Protein backbone atom coordinates (compact mmCIF):
# COMPACT_ATOMS: atom_id res chain seq x y z
CA UNK A 1 0.00 0.00 0.00
CA UNK A 2 1.55 3.29 -1.15
CA UNK A 3 0.73 6.42 0.85
CA UNK A 4 1.87 9.90 -0.17
CA UNK A 5 2.33 12.37 2.70
CA UNK A 6 2.18 15.99 1.52
CA UNK A 7 3.08 18.98 3.66
CA UNK A 8 2.37 22.51 2.50
CA UNK A 9 3.92 25.94 3.05
CA UNK A 10 6.00 26.81 6.10
CA UNK A 11 5.86 23.27 7.47
CA UNK A 12 9.54 22.94 6.50
CA UNK A 13 10.08 25.44 9.35
CA UNK A 14 8.61 23.17 12.05
CA UNK A 15 10.83 22.94 15.10
CA UNK A 16 11.46 26.68 15.16
CA UNK A 17 8.08 27.87 13.81
CA UNK A 18 5.75 29.05 16.62
CA UNK A 19 6.52 26.00 18.83
CA UNK A 20 3.77 27.00 21.29
CA UNK A 21 1.27 26.23 18.50
CA UNK A 22 3.00 23.58 16.40
CA UNK A 23 5.30 21.83 18.89
CA UNK A 24 9.07 21.42 18.87
CA UNK A 25 9.43 18.52 16.42
CA UNK A 26 10.92 19.18 13.00
CA UNK A 27 9.20 17.91 9.86
CA UNK A 28 11.89 15.24 9.59
CA UNK A 29 11.14 14.11 13.19
CA UNK A 30 7.43 13.84 12.29
CA UNK A 31 8.19 11.90 9.10
CA UNK A 32 10.54 9.51 10.92
CA UNK A 33 7.98 8.87 13.67
CA UNK A 34 5.28 8.26 11.08
CA UNK A 35 7.53 5.78 9.23
CA UNK A 36 8.10 3.88 12.48
CA UNK A 37 4.36 3.86 13.22
CA UNK A 38 3.59 2.67 9.66
CA UNK A 39 6.08 -0.22 9.84
CA UNK A 40 4.50 -1.44 13.10
CA UNK A 41 1.00 -1.18 11.61
CA UNK A 42 1.84 -3.12 8.45
CA UNK A 43 5.29 -3.54 6.97
CA UNK A 44 3.79 -3.43 3.48
CA UNK A 45 2.94 0.27 3.85
CA UNK A 46 5.26 2.41 1.72
CA UNK A 47 5.37 6.10 2.63
CA UNK A 48 6.51 8.83 0.26
CA UNK A 49 7.11 12.31 1.70
CA UNK A 50 6.75 15.60 -0.16
CA UNK A 51 6.89 19.18 1.10
CA UNK A 52 6.44 22.34 -0.93
CA UNK A 53 5.82 26.01 -0.28
CA UNK A 54 4.28 26.36 -3.75
CA UNK A 55 0.64 25.69 -4.63
CA UNK A 56 1.35 24.59 -8.23
CA UNK A 57 3.97 22.06 -7.13
CA UNK A 58 1.45 20.50 -4.74
CA UNK A 59 -1.14 20.33 -7.55
CA UNK A 60 1.48 18.69 -9.85
CA UNK A 61 2.40 16.14 -7.16
CA UNK A 62 -1.26 15.17 -6.61
CA UNK A 63 -1.84 14.79 -10.38
CA UNK A 64 1.26 12.59 -10.74
CA UNK A 65 0.01 10.35 -7.91
CA UNK A 66 -2.93 9.19 -10.06
CA UNK A 67 -2.64 5.44 -10.68
CA UNK A 68 0.58 5.28 -8.63
CA UNK A 69 -0.54 5.93 -5.06
CA UNK A 70 -3.29 4.30 -2.96
CA UNK A 71 -3.88 7.09 -0.44
CA UNK A 72 -2.84 10.63 0.41
CA UNK A 73 -2.31 12.32 3.77
CA UNK A 74 -2.11 16.08 3.33
CA UNK A 75 -1.42 18.99 5.63
CA UNK A 76 -2.17 21.79 3.17
CA UNK A 77 -1.16 24.38 5.82
CA UNK A 78 -2.34 27.89 4.83
CA UNK A 79 -3.59 26.56 1.45
CA UNK A 80 -6.30 24.74 3.43
CA UNK A 81 -8.13 28.02 3.72
CA UNK A 82 -7.52 29.39 0.20
CA UNK A 83 -6.83 26.75 -2.42
CA UNK A 84 -9.54 25.78 -4.87
CA UNK A 85 -6.71 24.41 -7.06
CA UNK A 86 -5.57 21.81 -4.49
CA UNK A 87 -9.18 20.92 -3.72
CA UNK A 88 -9.87 20.37 -7.46
CA UNK A 89 -6.67 18.31 -7.86
CA UNK A 90 -7.80 15.92 -5.10
CA UNK A 91 -11.20 15.60 -6.76
CA UNK A 92 -9.50 14.89 -10.14
CA UNK A 93 -7.34 11.97 -9.10
CA UNK A 94 -9.90 9.94 -7.18
CA UNK A 95 -7.42 8.90 -4.46
CA UNK A 96 -8.65 8.56 -0.86
CA UNK A 97 -7.24 11.53 1.03
CA UNK A 98 -7.13 12.56 4.68
CA UNK A 99 -6.54 16.18 5.75
CA UNK A 100 -4.28 16.72 8.76
CA UNK A 101 -3.49 19.67 11.01
CA UNK A 102 -1.14 19.88 13.95
CA UNK A 103 -3.26 22.56 15.62
CA UNK A 104 -7.01 22.61 16.19
CA UNK A 105 -7.93 24.99 13.37
CA UNK A 106 -11.45 25.41 14.84
CA UNK A 107 -10.14 26.92 18.08
CA UNK A 108 -8.05 29.52 16.23
CA UNK A 109 -8.78 32.61 14.11
CA UNK A 110 -12.03 32.57 12.13
CA UNK A 111 -10.25 32.45 8.75
CA UNK A 112 -8.83 29.05 9.72
CA UNK A 113 -12.26 27.52 10.33
CA UNK A 114 -12.99 26.95 6.64
CA UNK A 115 -11.25 24.22 4.64
CA UNK A 116 -11.52 24.03 0.86
CA UNK A 117 -9.83 20.61 1.08
CA UNK A 118 -11.89 18.71 3.69
CA UNK A 119 -15.01 18.27 1.49
CA UNK A 120 -12.88 16.24 -0.95
CA UNK A 121 -11.41 14.04 1.82
CA UNK A 122 -12.56 10.87 3.57
CA UNK A 123 -11.71 12.51 6.88
CA UNK A 124 -9.89 15.24 8.76
CA UNK A 125 -7.70 15.08 11.89
CA UNK A 126 -6.79 18.32 13.67
CA UNK A 127 -5.40 19.32 17.02
CA UNK A 128 -3.25 16.41 18.14
CA UNK A 129 0.13 17.76 17.08
CA UNK A 130 2.36 15.20 15.39
CA UNK A 131 -0.04 12.42 16.46
CA UNK A 132 -2.57 13.85 13.97
CA UNK A 133 -0.49 12.25 11.19
CA UNK A 134 -0.54 8.82 12.90
CA UNK A 135 -4.30 9.00 13.42
CA UNK A 136 -4.74 9.94 9.77
CA UNK A 137 -2.59 7.01 8.65
CA UNK A 138 -4.51 4.56 10.84
CA UNK A 139 -7.86 5.78 9.48
CA UNK A 140 -6.67 5.80 5.88
CA UNK A 141 -5.07 2.36 6.19
CA UNK A 142 -8.24 0.84 7.66
CA UNK A 143 -10.40 2.40 4.96
CA UNK A 144 -8.10 1.14 2.17
CA UNK A 145 -7.29 -2.42 3.26
C1 LIG B 1 -1.82 24.10 10.00
C2 LIG B 1 -2.96 25.09 10.31
C3 LIG B 1 -3.05 26.17 9.25
O1 LIG B 1 -4.08 27.08 9.56
C4 LIG B 1 -1.73 26.94 9.18
O2 LIG B 1 -1.79 27.90 8.13
C5 LIG B 1 -0.56 26.05 9.04
C6 LIG B 1 -0.49 24.82 9.82
C7 LIG B 1 -1.64 23.06 11.13
O3 LIG B 1 -1.02 22.02 10.87
O4 LIG B 1 -2.08 23.27 12.26
O5 LIG B 1 0.41 26.39 8.36
O6 LIG B 1 -2.14 23.39 8.81
JSON list of C-alpha atoms and ligand atoms in Angstrom, two decimals:
[
{"chain": "A", "resi": 1, "resn": "UNK", "atom": "CA", "xyz": [0.00, 0.00, 0.00]},
{"chain": "A", "resi": 2, "resn": "UNK", "atom": "CA", "xyz": [1.55, 3.29, -1.15]},
{"chain": "A", "resi": 3, "resn": "UNK", "atom": "CA", "xyz": [0.73, 6.42, 0.85]},
{"chain": "A", "resi": 4, "resn": "UNK", "atom": "CA", "xyz": [1.87, 9.90, -0.17]},
{"chain": "A", "resi": 5, "resn": "UNK", "atom": "CA", "xyz": [2.33, 12.37, 2.70]},
{"chain": "A", "resi": 6, "resn": "UNK", "atom": "CA", "xyz": [2.18, 15.99, 1.52]},
{"chain": "A", "resi": 7, "resn": "UNK", "atom": "CA", "xyz": [3.08, 18.98, 3.66]},
{"chain": "A", "resi": 8, "resn": "UNK", "atom": "CA", "xyz": [2.37, 22.51, 2.50]},
{"chain": "A", "resi": 9, "resn": "UNK", "atom": "CA", "xyz": [3.92, 25.94, 3.05]},
{"chain": "A", "resi": 10, "resn": "UNK", "atom": "CA", "xyz": [6.00, 26.81, 6.10]},
{"chain": "A", "resi": 11, "resn": "UNK", "atom": "CA", "xyz": [5.86, 23.27, 7.47]},
{"chain": "A", "resi": 12, "resn": "UNK", "atom": "CA", "xyz": [9.54, 22.94, 6.50]},
{"chain": "A", "resi": 13, "resn": "UNK", "atom": "CA", "xyz": [10.08, 25.44, 9.35]},
{"chain": "A", "resi": 14, "resn": "UNK", "atom": "CA", "xyz": [8.61, 23.17, 12.05]},
{"chain": "A", "resi": 15, "resn": "UNK", "atom": "CA", "xyz": [10.83, 22.94, 15.10]},
{"chain": "A", "resi": 16, "resn": "UNK", "atom": "CA", "xyz": [11.46, 26.68, 15.16]},
{"chain": "A", "resi": 17, "resn": "UNK", "atom": "CA", "xyz": [8.08, 27.87, 13.81]},
{"chain": "A", "resi": 18, "resn": "UNK", "atom": "CA", "xyz": [5.75, 29.05, 16.62]},
{"chain": "A", "resi": 19, "resn": "UNK", "atom": "CA", "xyz": [6.52, 26.00, 18.83]},
{"chain": "A", "resi": 20, "resn": "UNK", "atom": "CA", "xyz": [3.77, 27.00, 21.29]},
{"chain": "A", "resi": 21, "resn": "UNK", "atom": "CA", "xyz": [1.27, 26.23, 18.50]},
{"chain": "A", "resi": 22, "resn": "UNK", "atom": "CA", "xyz": [3.00, 23.58, 16.40]},
{"chain": "A", "resi": 23, "resn": "UNK", "atom": "CA", "xyz": [5.30, 21.83, 18.89]},
{"chain": "A", "resi": 24, "resn": "UNK", "atom": "CA", "xyz": [9.07, 21.42, 18.87]},
{"chain": "A", "resi": 25, "resn": "UNK", "atom": "CA", "xyz": [9.43, 18.52, 16.42]},
{"chain": "A", "resi": 26, "resn": "UNK", "atom": "CA", "xyz": [10.92, 19.18, 13.00]},
{"chain": "A", "resi": 27, "resn": "UNK", "atom": "CA", "xyz": [9.20, 17.91, 9.86]},
{"chain": "A", "resi": 28, "resn": "UNK", "atom": "CA", "xyz": [11.89, 15.24, 9.59]},
{"chain": "A", "resi": 29, "resn": "UNK", "atom": "CA", "xyz": [11.14, 14.11, 13.19]},
{"chain": "A", "resi": 30, "resn": "UNK", "atom": "CA", "xyz": [7.43, 13.84, 12.29]},
{"chain": "A", "resi": 31, "resn": "UNK", "atom": "CA", "xyz": [8.19, 11.90, 9.10]},
{"chain": "A", "resi": 32, "resn": "UNK", "atom": "CA", "xyz": [10.54, 9.51, 10.92]},
{"chain": "A", "resi": 33, "resn": "UNK", "atom": "CA", "xyz": [7.98, 8.87, 13.67]},
{"chain": "A", "resi": 34, "resn": "UNK", "atom": "CA", "xyz": [5.28, 8.26, 11.08]},
{"chain": "A", "resi": 35, "resn": "UNK", "atom": "CA", "xyz": [7.53, 5.78, 9.23]},
{"chain": "A", "resi": 36, "resn": "UNK", "atom": "CA", "xyz": [8.10, 3.88, 12.48]},
{"chain": "A", "resi": 37, "resn": "UNK", "atom": "CA", "xyz": [4.36, 3.86, 13.22]},
{"chain": "A", "resi": 38, "resn": "UNK", "atom": "CA", "xyz": [3.59, 2.67, 9.66]},
{"chain": "A", "resi": 39, "resn": "UNK", "atom": "CA", "xyz": [6.08, -0.22, 9.84]},
{"chain": "A", "resi": 40, "resn": "UNK", "atom": "CA", "xyz": [4.50, -1.44, 13.10]},
{"chain": "A", "resi": 41, "resn": "UNK", "atom": "CA", "xyz": [1.00, -1.18, 11.61]},
{"chain": "A", "resi": 42, "resn": "UNK", "atom": "CA", "xyz": [1.84, -3.12, 8.45]},
{"chain": "A", "resi": 43, "resn": "UNK", "atom": "CA", "xyz": [5.29, -3.54, 6.97]},
{"chain": "A", "resi": 44, "resn": "UNK", "atom": "CA", "xyz": [3.79, -3.43, 3.48]},
{"chain": "A", "resi": 45, "resn": "UNK", "atom": "CA", "xyz": [2.94, 0.27, 3.85]},
{"chain": "A", "resi": 46, "resn": "UNK", "atom": "CA", "xyz": [5.26, 2.41, 1.72]},
{"chain": "A", "resi": 47, "resn": "UNK", "atom": "CA", "xyz": [5.37, 6.10, 2.63]},
{"chain": "A", "resi": 48, "resn": "UNK", "atom": "CA", "xyz": [6.51, 8.83, 0.26]},
{"chain": "A", "resi": 49, "resn": "UNK", "atom": "CA", "xyz": [7.11, 12.31, 1.70]},
{"chain": "A", "resi": 50, "resn": "UNK", "atom": "CA", "xyz": [6.75, 15.60, -0.16]},
{"chain": "A", "resi": 51, "resn": "UNK", "atom": "CA", "xyz": [6.89, 19.18, 1.10]},
{"chain": "A", "resi": 52, "resn": "UNK", "atom": "CA", "xyz": [6.44, 22.34, -0.93]},
{"chain": "A", "resi": 53, "resn": "UNK", "atom": "CA", "xyz": [5.82, 26.01, -0.28]},
{"chain": "A", "resi": 54, "resn": "UNK", "atom": "CA", "xyz": [4.28, 26.36, -3.75]},
{"chain": "A", "resi": 55, "resn": "UNK", "atom": "CA", "xyz": [0.64, 25.69, -4.63]},
{"chain": "A", "resi": 56, "resn": "UNK", "atom": "CA", "xyz": [1.35, 24.59, -8.23]},
{"chain": "A", "resi": 57, "resn": "UNK", "atom": "CA", "xyz": [3.97, 22.06, -7.13]},
{"chain": "A", "resi": 58, "resn": "UNK", "atom": "CA", "xyz": [1.45, 20.50, -4.74]},
{"chain": "A", "resi": 59, "resn": "UNK", "atom": "CA", "xyz": [-1.14, 20.33, -7.55]},
{"chain": "A", "resi": 60, "resn": "UNK", "atom": "CA", "xyz": [1.48, 18.69, -9.85]},
{"chain": "A", "resi": 61, "resn": "UNK", "atom": "CA", "xyz": [2.40, 16.14, -7.16]},
{"chain": "A", "resi": 62, "resn": "UNK", "atom": "CA", "xyz": [-1.26, 15.17, -6.61]},
{"chain": "A", "resi": 63, "resn": "UNK", "atom": "CA", "xyz": [-1.84, 14.79, -10.38]},
{"chain": "A", "resi": 64, "resn": "UNK", "atom": "CA", "xyz": [1.26, 12.59, -10.74]},
{"chain": "A", "resi": 65, "resn": "UNK", "atom": "CA", "xyz": [0.01, 10.35, -7.91]},
{"chain": "A", "resi": 66, "resn": "UNK", "atom": "CA", "xyz": [-2.93, 9.19, -10.06]},
{"chain": "A", "resi": 67, "resn": "UNK", "atom": "CA", "xyz": [-2.64, 5.44, -10.68]},
{"chain": "A", "resi": 68, "resn": "UNK", "atom": "CA", "xyz": [0.58, 5.28, -8.63]},
{"chain": "A", "resi": 69, "resn": "UNK", "atom": "CA", "xyz": [-0.54, 5.93, -5.06]},
{"chain": "A", "resi": 70, "resn": "UNK", "atom": "CA", "xyz": [-3.29, 4.30, -2.96]},
{"chain": "A", "resi": 71, "resn": "UNK", "atom": "CA", "xyz": [-3.88, 7.09, -0.44]},
{"chain": "A", "resi": 72, "resn": "UNK", "atom": "CA", "xyz": [-2.84, 10.63, 0.41]},
{"chain": "A", "resi": 73, "resn": "UNK", "atom": "CA", "xyz": [-2.31, 12.32, 3.77]},
{"chain": "A", "resi": 74, "resn": "UNK", "atom": "CA", "xyz": [-2.11, 16.08, 3.33]},
{"chain": "A", "resi": 75, "resn": "UNK", "atom": "CA", "xyz": [-1.42, 18.99, 5.63]},
{"chain": "A", "resi": 76, "resn": "UNK", "atom": "CA", "xyz": [-2.17, 21.79, 3.17]},
{"chain": "A", "resi": 77, "resn": "UNK", "atom": "CA", "xyz": [-1.16, 24.38, 5.82]},
{"chain": "A", "resi": 78, "resn": "UNK", "atom": "CA", "xyz": [-2.34, 27.89, 4.83]},
{"chain": "A", "resi": 79, "resn": "UNK", "atom": "CA", "xyz": [-3.59, 26.56, 1.45]},
{"chain": "A", "resi": 80, "resn": "UNK", "atom": "CA", "xyz": [-6.30, 24.74, 3.43]},
{"chain": "A", "resi": 81, "resn": "UNK", "atom": "CA", "xyz": [-8.13, 28.02, 3.72]},
{"chain": "A", "resi": 82, "resn": "UNK", "atom": "CA", "xyz": [-7.52, 29.39, 0.20]},
{"chain": "A", "resi": 83, "resn": "UNK", "atom": "CA", "xyz": [-6.83, 26.75, -2.42]},
{"chain": "A", "resi": 84, "resn": "UNK", "atom": "CA", "xyz": [-9.54, 25.78, -4.87]},
{"chain": "A", "resi": 85, "resn": "UNK", "atom": "CA", "xyz": [-6.71, 24.41, -7.06]},
{"chain": "A", "resi": 86, "resn": "UNK", "atom": "CA", "xyz": [-5.57, 21.81, -4.49]},
{"chain": "A", "resi": 87, "resn": "UNK", "atom": "CA", "xyz": [-9.18, 20.92, -3.72]},
{"chain": "A", "resi": 88, "resn": "UNK", "atom": "CA", "xyz": [-9.87, 20.37, -7.46]},
{"chain": "A", "resi": 89, "resn": "UNK", "atom": "CA", "xyz": [-6.67, 18.31, -7.86]},
{"chain": "A", "resi": 90, "resn": "UNK", "atom": "CA", "xyz": [-7.80, 15.92, -5.10]},
{"chain": "A", "resi": 91, "resn": "UNK", "atom": "CA", "xyz": [-11.20, 15.60, -6.76]},
{"chain": "A", "resi": 92, "resn": "UNK", "atom": "CA", "xyz": [-9.50, 14.89, -10.14]},
{"chain": "A", "resi": 93, "resn": "UNK", "atom": "CA", "xyz": [-7.34, 11.97, -9.10]},
{"chain": "A", "resi": 94, "resn": "UNK", "atom": "CA", "xyz": [-9.90, 9.94, -7.18]},
{"chain": "A", "resi": 95, "resn": "UNK", "atom": "CA", "xyz": [-7.42, 8.90, -4.46]},
{"chain": "A", "resi": 96, "resn": "UNK", "atom": "CA", "xyz": [-8.65, 8.56, -0.86]},
{"chain": "A", "resi": 97, "resn": "UNK", "atom": "CA", "xyz": [-7.24, 11.53, 1.03]},
{"chain": "A", "resi": 98, "resn": "UNK", "atom": "CA", "xyz": [-7.13, 12.56, 4.68]},
{"chain": "A", "resi": 99, "resn": "UNK", "atom": "CA", "xyz": [-6.54, 16.18, 5.75]},
{"chain": "A", "resi": 100, "resn": "UNK", "atom": "CA", "xyz": [-4.28, 16.72, 8.76]},
{"chain": "A", "resi": 101, "resn": "UNK", "atom": "CA", "xyz": [-3.49, 19.67, 11.01]},
{"chain": "A", "resi": 102, "resn": "UNK", "atom": "CA", "xyz": [-1.14, 19.88, 13.95]},
{"chain": "A", "resi": 103, "resn": "UNK", "atom": "CA", "xyz": [-3.26, 22.56, 15.62]},
{"chain": "A", "resi": 104, "resn": "UNK", "atom": "CA", "xyz": [-7.01, 22.61, 16.19]},
{"chain": "A", "resi": 105, "resn": "UNK", "atom": "CA", "xyz": [-7.93, 24.99, 13.37]},
{"chain": "A", "resi": 106, "resn": "UNK", "atom": "CA", "xyz": [-11.45, 25.41, 14.84]},
{"chain": "A", "resi": 107, "resn": "UNK", "atom": "CA", "xyz": [-10.14, 26.92, 18.08]},
{"chain": "A", "resi": 108, "resn": "UNK", "atom": "CA", "xyz": [-8.05, 29.52, 16.23]},
{"chain": "A", "resi": 109, "resn": "UNK", "atom": "CA", "xyz": [-8.78, 32.61, 14.11]},
{"chain": "A", "resi": 110, "resn": "UNK", "atom": "CA", "xyz": [-12.03, 32.57, 12.13]},
{"chain": "A", "resi": 111, "resn": "UNK", "atom": "CA", "xyz": [-10.25, 32.45, 8.75]},
{"chain": "A", "resi": 112, "resn": "UNK", "atom": "CA", "xyz": [-8.83, 29.05, 9.72]},
{"chain": "A", "resi": 113, "resn": "UNK", "atom": "CA", "xyz": [-12.26, 27.52, 10.33]},
{"chain": "A", "resi": 114, "resn": "UNK", "atom": "CA", "xyz": [-12.99, 26.95, 6.64]},
{"chain": "A", "resi": 115, "resn": "UNK", "atom": "CA", "xyz": [-11.25, 24.22, 4.64]},
{"chain": "A", "resi": 116, "resn": "UNK", "atom": "CA", "xyz": [-11.52, 24.03, 0.86]},
{"chain": "A", "resi": 117, "resn": "UNK", "atom": "CA", "xyz": [-9.83, 20.61, 1.08]},
{"chain": "A", "resi": 118, "resn": "UNK", "atom": "CA", "xyz": [-11.89, 18.71, 3.69]},
{"chain": "A", "resi": 119, "resn": "UNK", "atom": "CA", "xyz": [-15.01, 18.27, 1.49]},
{"chain": "A", "resi": 120, "resn": "UNK", "atom": "CA", "xyz": [-12.88, 16.24, -0.95]},
{"chain": "A", "resi": 121, "resn": "UNK", "atom": "CA", "xyz": [-11.41, 14.04, 1.82]},
{"chain": "A", "resi": 122, "resn": "UNK", "atom": "CA", "xyz": [-12.56, 10.87, 3.57]},
{"chain": "A", "resi": 123, "resn": "UNK", "atom": "CA", "xyz": [-11.71, 12.51, 6.88]},
{"chain": "A", "resi": 124, "resn": "UNK", "atom": "CA", "xyz": [-9.89, 15.24, 8.76]},
{"chain": "A", "resi": 125, "resn": "UNK", "atom": "CA", "xyz": [-7.70, 15.08, 11.89]},
{"chain": "A", "resi": 126, "resn": "UNK", "atom": "CA", "xyz": [-6.79, 18.32, 13.67]},
{"chain": "A", "resi": 127, "resn": "UNK", "atom": "CA", "xyz": [-5.40, 19.32, 17.02]},
{"chain": "A", "resi": 128, "resn": "UNK", "atom": "CA", "xyz": [-3.25, 16.41, 18.14]},
{"chain": "A", "resi": 129, "resn": "UNK", "atom": "CA", "xyz": [0.13, 17.76, 17.08]},
{"chain": "A", "resi": 130, "resn": "UNK", "atom": "CA", "xyz": [2.36, 15.20, 15.39]},
{"chain": "A", "resi": 131, "resn": "UNK", "atom": "CA", "xyz": [-0.04, 12.42, 16.46]},
{"chain": "A", "resi": 132, "resn": "UNK", "atom": "CA", "xyz": [-2.57, 13.85, 13.97]},
{"chain": "A", "resi": 133, "resn": "UNK", "atom": "CA", "xyz": [-0.49, 12.25, 11.19]},
{"chain": "A", "resi": 134, "resn": "UNK", "atom": "CA", "xyz": [-0.54, 8.82, 12.90]},
{"chain": "A", "resi": 135, "resn": "UNK", "atom": "CA", "xyz": [-4.30, 9.00, 13.42]},
{"chain": "A", "resi": 136, "resn": "UNK", "atom": "CA", "xyz": [-4.74, 9.94, 9.77]},
{"chain": "A", "resi": 137, "resn": "UNK", "atom": "CA", "xyz": [-2.59, 7.01, 8.65]},
{"chain": "A", "resi": 138, "resn": "UNK", "atom": "CA", "xyz": [-4.51, 4.56, 10.84]},
{"chain": "A", "resi": 139, "resn": "UNK", "atom": "CA", "xyz": [-7.86, 5.78, 9.48]},
{"chain": "A", "resi": 140, "resn": "UNK", "atom": "CA", "xyz": [-6.67, 5.80, 5.88]},
{"chain": "A", "resi": 141, "resn": "UNK", "atom": "CA", "xyz": [-5.07, 2.36, 6.19]},
{"chain": "A", "resi": 142, "resn": "UNK", "atom": "CA", "xyz": [-8.24, 0.84, 7.66]},
{"chain": "A", "resi": 143, "resn": "UNK", "atom": "CA", "xyz": [-10.40, 2.40, 4.96]},
{"chain": "A", "resi": 144, "resn": "UNK", "atom": "CA", "xyz": [-8.10, 1.14, 2.17]},
{"chain": "A", "resi": 145, "resn": "UNK", "atom": "CA", "xyz": [-7.29, -2.42, 3.26]},
{"chain": "B", "resi": 1, "resn": "LIG", "atom": "C1", "xyz": [-1.82, 24.10, 10.00]},
{"chain": "B", "resi": 1, "resn": "LIG", "atom": "C2", "xyz": [-2.96, 25.09, 10.31]},
{"chain": "B", "resi": 1, "resn": "LIG", "atom": "C3", "xyz": [-3.05, 26.17, 9.25]},
{"chain": "B", "resi": 1, "resn": "LIG", "atom": "O1", "xyz": [-4.08, 27.08, 9.56]},
{"chain": "B", "resi": 1, "resn": "LIG", "atom": "C4", "xyz": [-1.73, 26.94, 9.18]},
{"chain": "B", "resi": 1, "resn": "LIG", "atom": "O2", "xyz": [-1.79, 27.90, 8.13]},
{"chain": "B", "resi": 1, "resn": "LIG", "atom": "C5", "xyz": [-0.56, 26.05, 9.04]},
{"chain": "B", "resi": 1, "resn": "LIG", "atom": "C6", "xyz": [-0.49, 24.82, 9.82]},
{"chain": "B", "resi": 1, "resn": "LIG", "atom": "C7", "xyz": [-1.64, 23.06, 11.13]},
{"chain": "B", "resi": 1, "resn": "LIG", "atom": "O3", "xyz": [-1.02, 22.02, 10.87]},
{"chain": "B", "resi": 1, "resn": "LIG", "atom": "O4", "xyz": [-2.08, 23.27, 12.26]},
{"chain": "B", "resi": 1, "resn": "LIG", "atom": "O5", "xyz": [0.41, 26.39, 8.36]},
{"chain": "B", "resi": 1, "resn": "LIG", "atom": "O6", "xyz": [-2.14, 23.39, 8.81]}
]
